[in-house]
Amino acid sequence: MFLEYLKSKDADDFFDWDEHHHRSYTYTINPKTSRGLTDSQQNLKQALQSLGYIDNNNKILKYPSESFEEFIEFRRQVYNKFSQGTWYDIRNAYDILRDQSTQLKSQRQQKLDLLYSIDEFKFFDILDESDEILRHGKELNYTLGLSKTLDGGQIRWEIPFLLFKIILTENKFSESLKKFSQEDDCPLVFQENFISVSGIGGGSPLVRFVKYDFFLQNIKPDLCQKLCEILLARFRLKQTNIIDDDGENYGSYEDFVEGKCLFKEDRIIKLLKTKSRDMLNSFLLAKAWLSHKLLYHVMSYRYRVEYGLSEKRGKEIAIPFRGKDLPSENSEFSHPDIMIGFTILSYLYRGLDSKQVKNGLIKLKNDPKQDKDSLLQKWVQENKNWIEERSQKEKEGFPEWLKSFKTLDLENEDRIKKAHFYLSRNFSFVQYYLSNFTFTNGTKYYEKKLTGNAHTLAGEGKTKGFSGTDDCNDTMPEPIAPNRLPSQEGTNSKMLHILSRDVNKTYQSKIEISSTMELLDQVCEYAKQNKDCYVLIDAGAIITEISNFDVCKYLIKKIDKRFDGIVYFSDKNNKIIIILRNEEYFPLSTCHIDNKKLFVYLDKVHTRGTDLKLPLTARGMVTLGKNMNKDKLMQAVMRLRELDFKQSIALWGTKGISAEIANIDGMTIDNITNKHVLIWVTYNTIQKNENDLYLVTKEKLKYVIKRRALEYQKKIKEIPMDSLIIAYVSEGLDSIEKSYGITP
């Protein structure tokens, strides 16, 4: 708002053609010079006059709206009357009309005055669970200007597609990953016959990397070799080494992609740039994905827990998740390559929806660049096993009609539904759709943006926060870090003591999660054998691919007969619901069943801030998750409010989590107890705080610079307003060369 006003502060309702020429044609910071109108500007002036934006004396009569749709309409109208003009001619005319309008200046001034009055208003905010709300890693971004296409174009997603194809579709590579996943230290997760929540198969296995050192030693070298072979063939390079015209050898392309040419990278980049910009971008992106941790980062996140697709938004790109099956609808991944990677994996795991399948097939049918029937037959052949399996279950013959557009009627909804079930997770089909629809429309870039973080929101001293856990106080804004009451100063030590007691010693070390239903069967069996077990606290979010309602619907059929109902949080309205054995469900507040006859299920999001009445001797199953820190464990176990009296817990960990705990404690998986888990979560906490401290310090420094700049501007009126732009506006970094030229 403030920056918009700065653009209008000298508005005089006059369209300055010298300024228009300066913006459109000079591309310099030199002062604008007075000159006559060019032929192009004469035509543009006539177009603006005929549309009623200016008069013959260049007086501004009206201004276009700021919405993107309005700009598109403005550009269309002007272009119809000014067909020889460039995009920049029209864009700069649009900006000048708005910035020089005194009417718009008055509106912007009113908004700014309102903002100042809000700033002077005496108030402060109170945040509960402040350590979670303001944790490091979240930003507020307000983009400035219009979006632009990403540097590199389609190469930006071609490289990750090549890598994912090697990892997920090559039989030899998949077999090696499967073998690695069965090792005792569980360096990666590999679910071979992964079925999405919709029940659709015929797609990629689910792969998640767990140990970075293992990735570096056993996976990265093979990927570098295979990817370089593909790129060398694509650009018809016969030599595997990078050699300039003078015969100097800079090493192999494989060494460059592996990040082994640290002191030669600038010369290699200059050399590749002279050969082909596409070749340079391809090898730089290959290096980025393999040596800048992009691939490991993307494939170490948990699908539908940390990222996934929204069922509500119009956009088709992947977004962050706040917990199990809980998308953060208003959030996006700010890093374009990370967003591309998460989007590809999300569609490979979930599949295209029915509408996307239909649009993709229509596109292929009318695509002059493709041999449509040949490509369609290729997709069918790749999914042959899955199609045959489904056809046999439905007692139908193989769908031969699916092999040609002559027999595939795209207006027949029944056949589209079957095509969706047969092909929606096919790797090649997903790649075709994303390349032609999602990435061409959804991957945009903004040169400038305003960025806010926890310090921006809470750094003015008008925000107070509190939380039952305080491990990340060092990375919190100063006003948020609470001072404990004298009576609570020993809380951390008391909790560690409680969890260390023998009654909480039980640790289930080899939980199998090949499917959610098998895991729920294990929960039911444990509850049957342990009569005091009344609650499942899924703090580790190991139950995925299924809604809370479906979890409890399954549990009520399998769980011990002593329970009459299951208590859970509704996926739709976040209310506490109970489901009975006859599958009738209603709010818990209207239920009068004894709590000893109710079993409670808490998903990850509700493992903090939730208070439910449990039996005095209740025992809870608490799952552990990736990189879980001490605060998250403490928040989860404290759902049992009488834990220091007669209530107790049993900790559950997957094979991968157990391997991490055993590695840190130097022991075998079978000997893990509650004390070893406490050592592990404490270690994770220390690591997290150490990793965050430098980045948080940088963000704090940026905030201080912005605040001081605004204070000086208010005190010293002679300081140019434009100096605030330097302090407040962040420049986006989109260039592939600048982003990935130097290996970290």
Short mmCIF file of C-alpha atoms in Angstrom, two decimals, residues 345-616:
data_model
loop_
_atom_site.label_atom_id
_atom_site.label_comp_id
_atom_site.label_asym_id
_atom_site.label_seq_id
_atom_site.Cartn_x
_atom_site.Cartn_y
_atom_site.Cartn_z
CA LEU A 345 5.33 -36.51 -7.16
CA SER A 346 1.82 -35.57 -6.04
CA TYR A 347 0.32 -36.49 -9.40
CA LEU A 348 2.41 -39.65 -9.71
CA TYR A 349 1.09 -40.78 -6.31
CA ARG A 350 -2.50 -39.52 -6.53
CA GLY A 351 -3.04 -39.58 -10.27
CA LEU A 352 -4.89 -37.17 -12.54
CA ASP A 353 -8.55 -36.59 -11.80
CA SER A 354 -11.27 -37.51 -14.29
CA LYS A 355 -11.49 -34.03 -15.79
CA GLN A 356 -7.72 -33.85 -16.24
CA VAL A 357 -7.68 -37.28 -17.92
CA LYS A 358 -10.36 -36.13 -20.36
CA ASN A 359 -8.57 -32.85 -21.11
CA GLY A 360 -5.28 -34.68 -21.59
CA LEU A 361 -6.82 -37.15 -24.04
CA ILE A 362 -8.53 -34.34 -25.97
CA LYS A 363 -5.21 -32.50 -26.16
CA LEU A 364 -3.44 -35.62 -27.43
CA LYS A 365 -6.14 -36.33 -30.02
CA ASN A 366 -5.70 -32.83 -31.48
CA ASP A 367 -1.92 -32.58 -31.00
CA PRO A 368 -0.24 -32.34 -34.45
CA LYS A 369 3.20 -32.93 -32.89
CA GLN A 370 2.32 -36.43 -31.63
CA ASP A 371 1.48 -39.78 -33.19
CA LYS A 372 -1.65 -39.92 -31.08
CA ASP A 373 -2.61 -43.60 -31.43
CA SER A 374 0.97 -44.77 -31.02
CA LEU A 375 1.41 -42.76 -27.82
CA LEU A 376 -1.95 -43.91 -26.45
CA GLN A 377 -0.99 -47.54 -27.11
CA LYS A 378 2.32 -46.95 -25.31
CA TRP A 379 0.47 -45.74 -22.20
CA VAL A 380 -1.88 -48.74 -22.32
CA GLN A 381 1.05 -51.14 -22.69
CA GLU A 382 2.86 -49.57 -19.72
CA ASN A 383 -0.24 -50.11 -17.56
CA LYS A 384 -1.13 -53.51 -19.03
CA ASN A 385 -0.80 -55.45 -15.75
CA TRP A 386 -2.99 -53.01 -13.84
CA ILE A 387 -5.62 -52.90 -16.61
CA GLU A 388 -5.76 -56.71 -16.80
CA GLU A 389 -6.07 -56.95 -13.02
CA ARG A 390 -8.99 -54.53 -12.93
CA SER A 391 -10.66 -56.11 -15.97
CA GLN A 392 -10.55 -59.54 -14.34
CA LYS A 393 -12.06 -58.19 -11.11
CA GLU A 394 -14.86 -56.57 -13.07
CA LYS A 395 -15.20 -59.76 -15.18
CA GLU A 396 -14.64 -57.86 -18.39
CA GLY A 397 -12.30 -58.44 -21.29
CA PHE A 398 -9.26 -56.29 -21.98
CA PRO A 399 -10.45 -52.83 -23.15
CA GLU A 400 -9.18 -52.90 -26.74
CA TRP A 401 -11.18 -49.72 -27.38
CA LEU A 402 -8.62 -47.85 -25.26
CA LYS A 403 -5.85 -48.35 -27.83
CA SER A 404 -7.13 -45.97 -30.50
CA PHE A 405 -8.96 -42.67 -30.70
CA LYS A 406 -11.15 -44.23 -33.39
CA THR A 407 -12.77 -46.40 -30.72
CA LEU A 408 -12.21 -44.18 -27.66
CA ASP A 409 -15.25 -41.91 -27.56
CA LEU A 410 -14.24 -38.86 -25.51
CA GLU A 411 -17.90 -37.85 -25.12
CA ASN A 412 -18.76 -41.18 -23.50
CA GLU A 413 -18.49 -40.50 -19.76
CA ASP A 414 -18.47 -44.20 -18.84
CA ARG A 415 -15.41 -44.77 -20.99
CA ILE A 416 -13.73 -41.65 -19.64
CA LYS A 417 -14.27 -43.01 -16.11
CA LYS A 418 -12.67 -46.31 -17.10
CA ALA A 419 -9.80 -44.53 -18.86
CA HIS A 420 -9.31 -42.52 -15.68
CA PHE A 421 -9.13 -45.67 -13.58
CA TYR A 422 -6.76 -47.38 -16.02
CA LEU A 423 -4.37 -44.55 -16.94
CA SER A 424 -4.55 -41.69 -14.42
CA ARG A 425 -1.32 -42.71 -12.64
CA ASN A 426 0.61 -43.68 -15.76
CA PHE A 427 3.98 -41.89 -15.60
CA SER A 428 4.04 -40.88 -19.29
CA PHE A 429 0.44 -39.63 -19.23
CA VAL A 430 1.09 -37.58 -16.08
CA GLN A 431 4.18 -36.08 -17.72
CA TYR A 432 2.23 -35.23 -20.88
CA TYR A 433 -0.58 -33.55 -18.95
CA LEU A 434 1.62 -31.54 -16.56
CA SER A 435 3.89 -30.40 -19.40
CA ASN A 436 0.98 -29.19 -21.53
CA PHE A 437 -1.36 -27.81 -18.88
CA THR A 438 -0.23 -27.43 -15.27
CA PHE A 439 3.33 -26.18 -15.69
CA THR A 440 2.68 -24.01 -18.73
CA ASN A 441 -0.12 -22.22 -16.82
CA GLY A 442 0.91 -22.48 -13.17
CA THR A 443 4.67 -21.88 -13.04
CA LYS A 444 5.02 -18.12 -12.81
CA TYR A 445 7.67 -15.84 -11.42
CA TYR A 446 7.60 -12.35 -9.91
CA GLU A 447 10.67 -10.14 -10.07
CA LYS A 448 9.80 -8.24 -6.90
CA LYS A 449 7.91 -9.00 -3.72
CA LEU A 450 7.34 -7.80 -0.18
CA THR A 451 8.30 -10.45 2.34
CA GLY A 452 7.22 -10.82 5.95
CA ASN A 453 8.14 -13.34 8.62
CA ALA A 454 7.61 -13.94 12.33
CA HIS A 455 9.63 -10.84 13.24
CA THR A 456 7.58 -8.68 10.88
CA LEU A 457 4.36 -9.86 12.52
CA ALA A 458 5.49 -9.77 16.13
CA GLY A 459 8.55 -7.54 16.25
CA GLU A 460 6.81 -4.27 17.13
CA GLY A 461 6.13 -5.32 20.71
CA LYS A 462 2.36 -5.39 20.13
CA THR A 463 2.18 -9.18 20.21
CA LYS A 464 2.44 -11.49 23.19
CA GLY A 465 2.57 -15.25 23.06
CA PHE A 466 2.59 -18.26 25.30
CA SER A 467 2.93 -22.00 24.95
CA GLY A 468 3.41 -25.03 27.16
CA THR A 469 6.70 -25.79 25.39
CA ASP A 470 9.66 -23.49 24.88
CA ASP A 471 12.49 -25.34 23.13
CA CYS A 472 12.54 -22.90 20.21
CA ASN A 473 12.48 -19.68 22.25
CA ASP A 474 15.91 -18.74 20.89
CA THR A 475 14.47 -18.46 17.38
CA MET A 476 11.28 -16.65 18.38
CA PRO A 477 10.76 -12.86 18.16
CA GLU A 478 11.75 -11.32 21.48
CA PRO A 479 8.23 -10.26 22.59
CA ILE A 480 6.98 -13.80 21.99
CA ALA A 481 9.49 -15.69 24.13
CA PRO A 482 7.54 -15.99 27.41
CA ASN A 483 8.92 -15.77 30.92
CA ARG A 484 7.75 -18.71 33.01
CA LEU A 485 6.06 -18.22 36.34
CA PRO A 486 8.20 -19.33 39.30
CA SER A 487 5.83 -22.25 39.88
CA GLN A 488 6.43 -23.51 36.32
CA GLU A 489 10.18 -23.15 36.01
CA GLY A 490 10.76 -26.88 36.50
CA THR A 491 8.16 -28.03 33.95
CA ASN A 492 10.65 -29.35 31.35
CA SER A 493 12.56 -31.42 33.88
CA LYS A 494 9.35 -32.70 35.43
CA MET A 495 8.08 -33.90 32.05
CA LEU A 496 11.36 -35.65 31.28
CA HIS A 497 11.17 -37.37 34.66
CA ILE A 498 7.56 -38.49 34.07
CA LEU A 499 8.33 -39.92 30.63
CA SER A 500 11.41 -41.71 31.97
CA ARG A 501 9.41 -43.77 34.46
CA ASP A 502 9.20 -47.54 33.98
CA VAL A 503 5.45 -47.42 33.45
CA ASN A 504 6.16 -45.58 30.15
CA LYS A 505 9.00 -47.88 29.14
CA THR A 506 7.18 -49.76 26.36
CA TYR A 507 8.39 -49.09 22.83
CA GLN A 508 6.97 -50.82 19.74
CA SER A 509 10.01 -50.78 17.45
CA LYS A 510 8.93 -52.51 14.25
CA ILE A 511 5.62 -51.03 13.24
CA GLU A 512 4.81 -52.03 9.66
CA ILE A 513 3.06 -49.44 7.47
CA SER A 514 2.86 -51.23 4.15
CA SER A 515 -0.78 -50.13 4.25
CA THR A 516 -2.86 -48.00 6.59
CA MET A 517 -5.33 -50.82 7.21
CA GLU A 518 -2.59 -53.19 8.39
CA LEU A 519 -1.40 -50.52 10.81
CA LEU A 520 -4.92 -50.04 12.17
CA ASP A 521 -5.16 -53.80 12.62
CA GLN A 522 -2.04 -53.61 14.81
CA VAL A 523 -3.66 -50.80 16.83
CA CYS A 524 -6.78 -52.90 17.40
CA GLU A 525 -4.72 -55.92 18.45
CA TYR A 526 -2.72 -53.82 20.94
CA ALA A 527 -5.91 -52.32 22.40
CA LYS A 528 -7.34 -55.82 22.79
CA GLN A 529 -4.28 -57.11 24.66
CA ASN A 530 -3.93 -53.99 26.85
CA LYS A 531 -7.23 -53.33 28.60
CA ASP A 532 -6.18 -49.86 29.78
CA CYS A 533 -5.49 -48.64 26.22
CA TYR A 534 -8.01 -45.91 25.37
CA VAL A 535 -6.35 -43.50 22.93
CA LEU A 536 -4.24 -43.44 19.77
CA ILE A 537 -2.21 -40.21 19.47
CA ASP A 538 -0.78 -40.13 15.94
CA ALA A 539 1.85 -37.46 16.60
CA GLY A 540 4.10 -39.01 13.94
CA ALA A 541 1.37 -38.88 11.25
CA ILE A 542 1.99 -42.46 10.20
CA ILE A 543 -1.70 -42.92 9.32
CA THR A 544 -2.12 -41.34 5.89
CA GLU A 545 -4.13 -41.72 2.69
CA ILE A 546 -7.37 -41.96 4.65
CA SER A 547 -9.69 -39.44 6.34
CA ASN A 548 -10.31 -39.32 10.09
CA PHE A 549 -13.86 -40.52 9.47
CA ASP A 550 -12.68 -43.54 7.48
CA VAL A 551 -10.03 -44.33 10.11
CA CYS A 552 -12.69 -44.49 12.82
CA LYS A 553 -15.16 -46.28 10.58
CA TYR A 554 -12.57 -49.02 10.13
CA LEU A 555 -11.57 -49.06 13.80
CA ILE A 556 -15.12 -49.45 15.09
CA LYS A 557 -15.46 -52.67 13.07
CA LYS A 558 -12.19 -54.16 14.32
CA ILE A 559 -11.60 -52.83 17.81
CA ASP A 560 -12.26 -54.73 21.04
CA LYS A 561 -15.93 -55.21 21.94
CA ARG A 562 -15.52 -53.29 25.21
CA PHE A 563 -15.72 -50.07 23.18
CA ASP A 564 -19.09 -48.74 22.01
CA GLY A 565 -17.73 -45.86 19.97
CA ILE A 566 -14.71 -44.01 18.55
CA VAL A 567 -14.08 -40.31 19.23
CA TYR A 568 -12.34 -38.21 16.54
CA PHE A 569 -12.12 -34.74 15.01
CA SER A 570 -14.27 -34.20 11.92
CA ASP A 571 -12.44 -33.58 8.65
CA LYS A 572 -15.21 -31.23 7.51
CA ASN A 573 -15.86 -28.87 10.43
CA ASN A 574 -13.17 -29.76 13.01
CA LYS A 575 -15.81 -30.68 15.60
CA ILE A 576 -15.38 -33.59 18.03
CA ILE A 577 -17.51 -36.46 16.75
CA ILE A 578 -18.33 -39.95 18.00
CA ILE A 579 -19.10 -42.88 15.69
CA LEU A 580 -21.00 -45.89 17.07
CA ARG A 581 -20.89 -49.54 16.03
CA ASN A 582 -23.94 -49.07 13.80
CA GLU A 583 -21.91 -46.30 12.03
CA GLU A 584 -24.21 -43.62 13.38
CA TYR A 585 -22.23 -40.49 14.23
CA PHE A 586 -23.01 -37.27 16.12
CA PRO A 587 -21.23 -34.56 18.20
CA LEU A 588 -19.54 -35.80 21.37
CA SER A 589 -21.26 -33.03 23.33
CA THR A 590 -24.58 -34.86 22.87
CA CYS A 591 -23.17 -38.24 23.90
CA HIS A 592 -23.68 -39.67 27.41
CA ILE A 593 -21.72 -42.92 27.01
CA ASP A 594 -19.21 -43.67 29.77
CA ASN A 595 -15.71 -42.59 28.65
CA LYS A 596 -14.45 -46.08 29.55
CA LYS A 597 -16.47 -47.37 26.60
CA LEU A 598 -14.98 -44.88 24.14
CA PHE A 599 -11.72 -45.10 22.20
CA VAL A 600 -10.12 -41.80 21.13
CA TYR A 601 -8.21 -41.16 17.89
CA LEU A 602 -6.18 -37.94 17.59
CA ASP A 603 -4.54 -37.11 14.27
CA LYS A 604 -1.31 -35.09 14.19
CA VAL A 605 -2.91 -31.65 13.95
CA HIS A 606 -4.93 -32.26 17.12
CA THR A 607 -2.04 -33.51 19.25
CA ARG A 608 -1.66 -30.03 20.72
CA GLY A 609 -4.31 -27.85 22.30
CA THR A 610 -6.82 -30.71 22.65
CA ASP A 611 -8.45 -31.59 25.98
CA LEU A 612 -10.58 -34.72 26.20
CA LYS A 613 -11.69 -36.52 29.33
CA LEU A 614 -10.00 -39.92 29.54
CA PRO A 615 -10.22 -42.67 32.18
CA LEU A 616 -7.94 -42.10 35.15
#
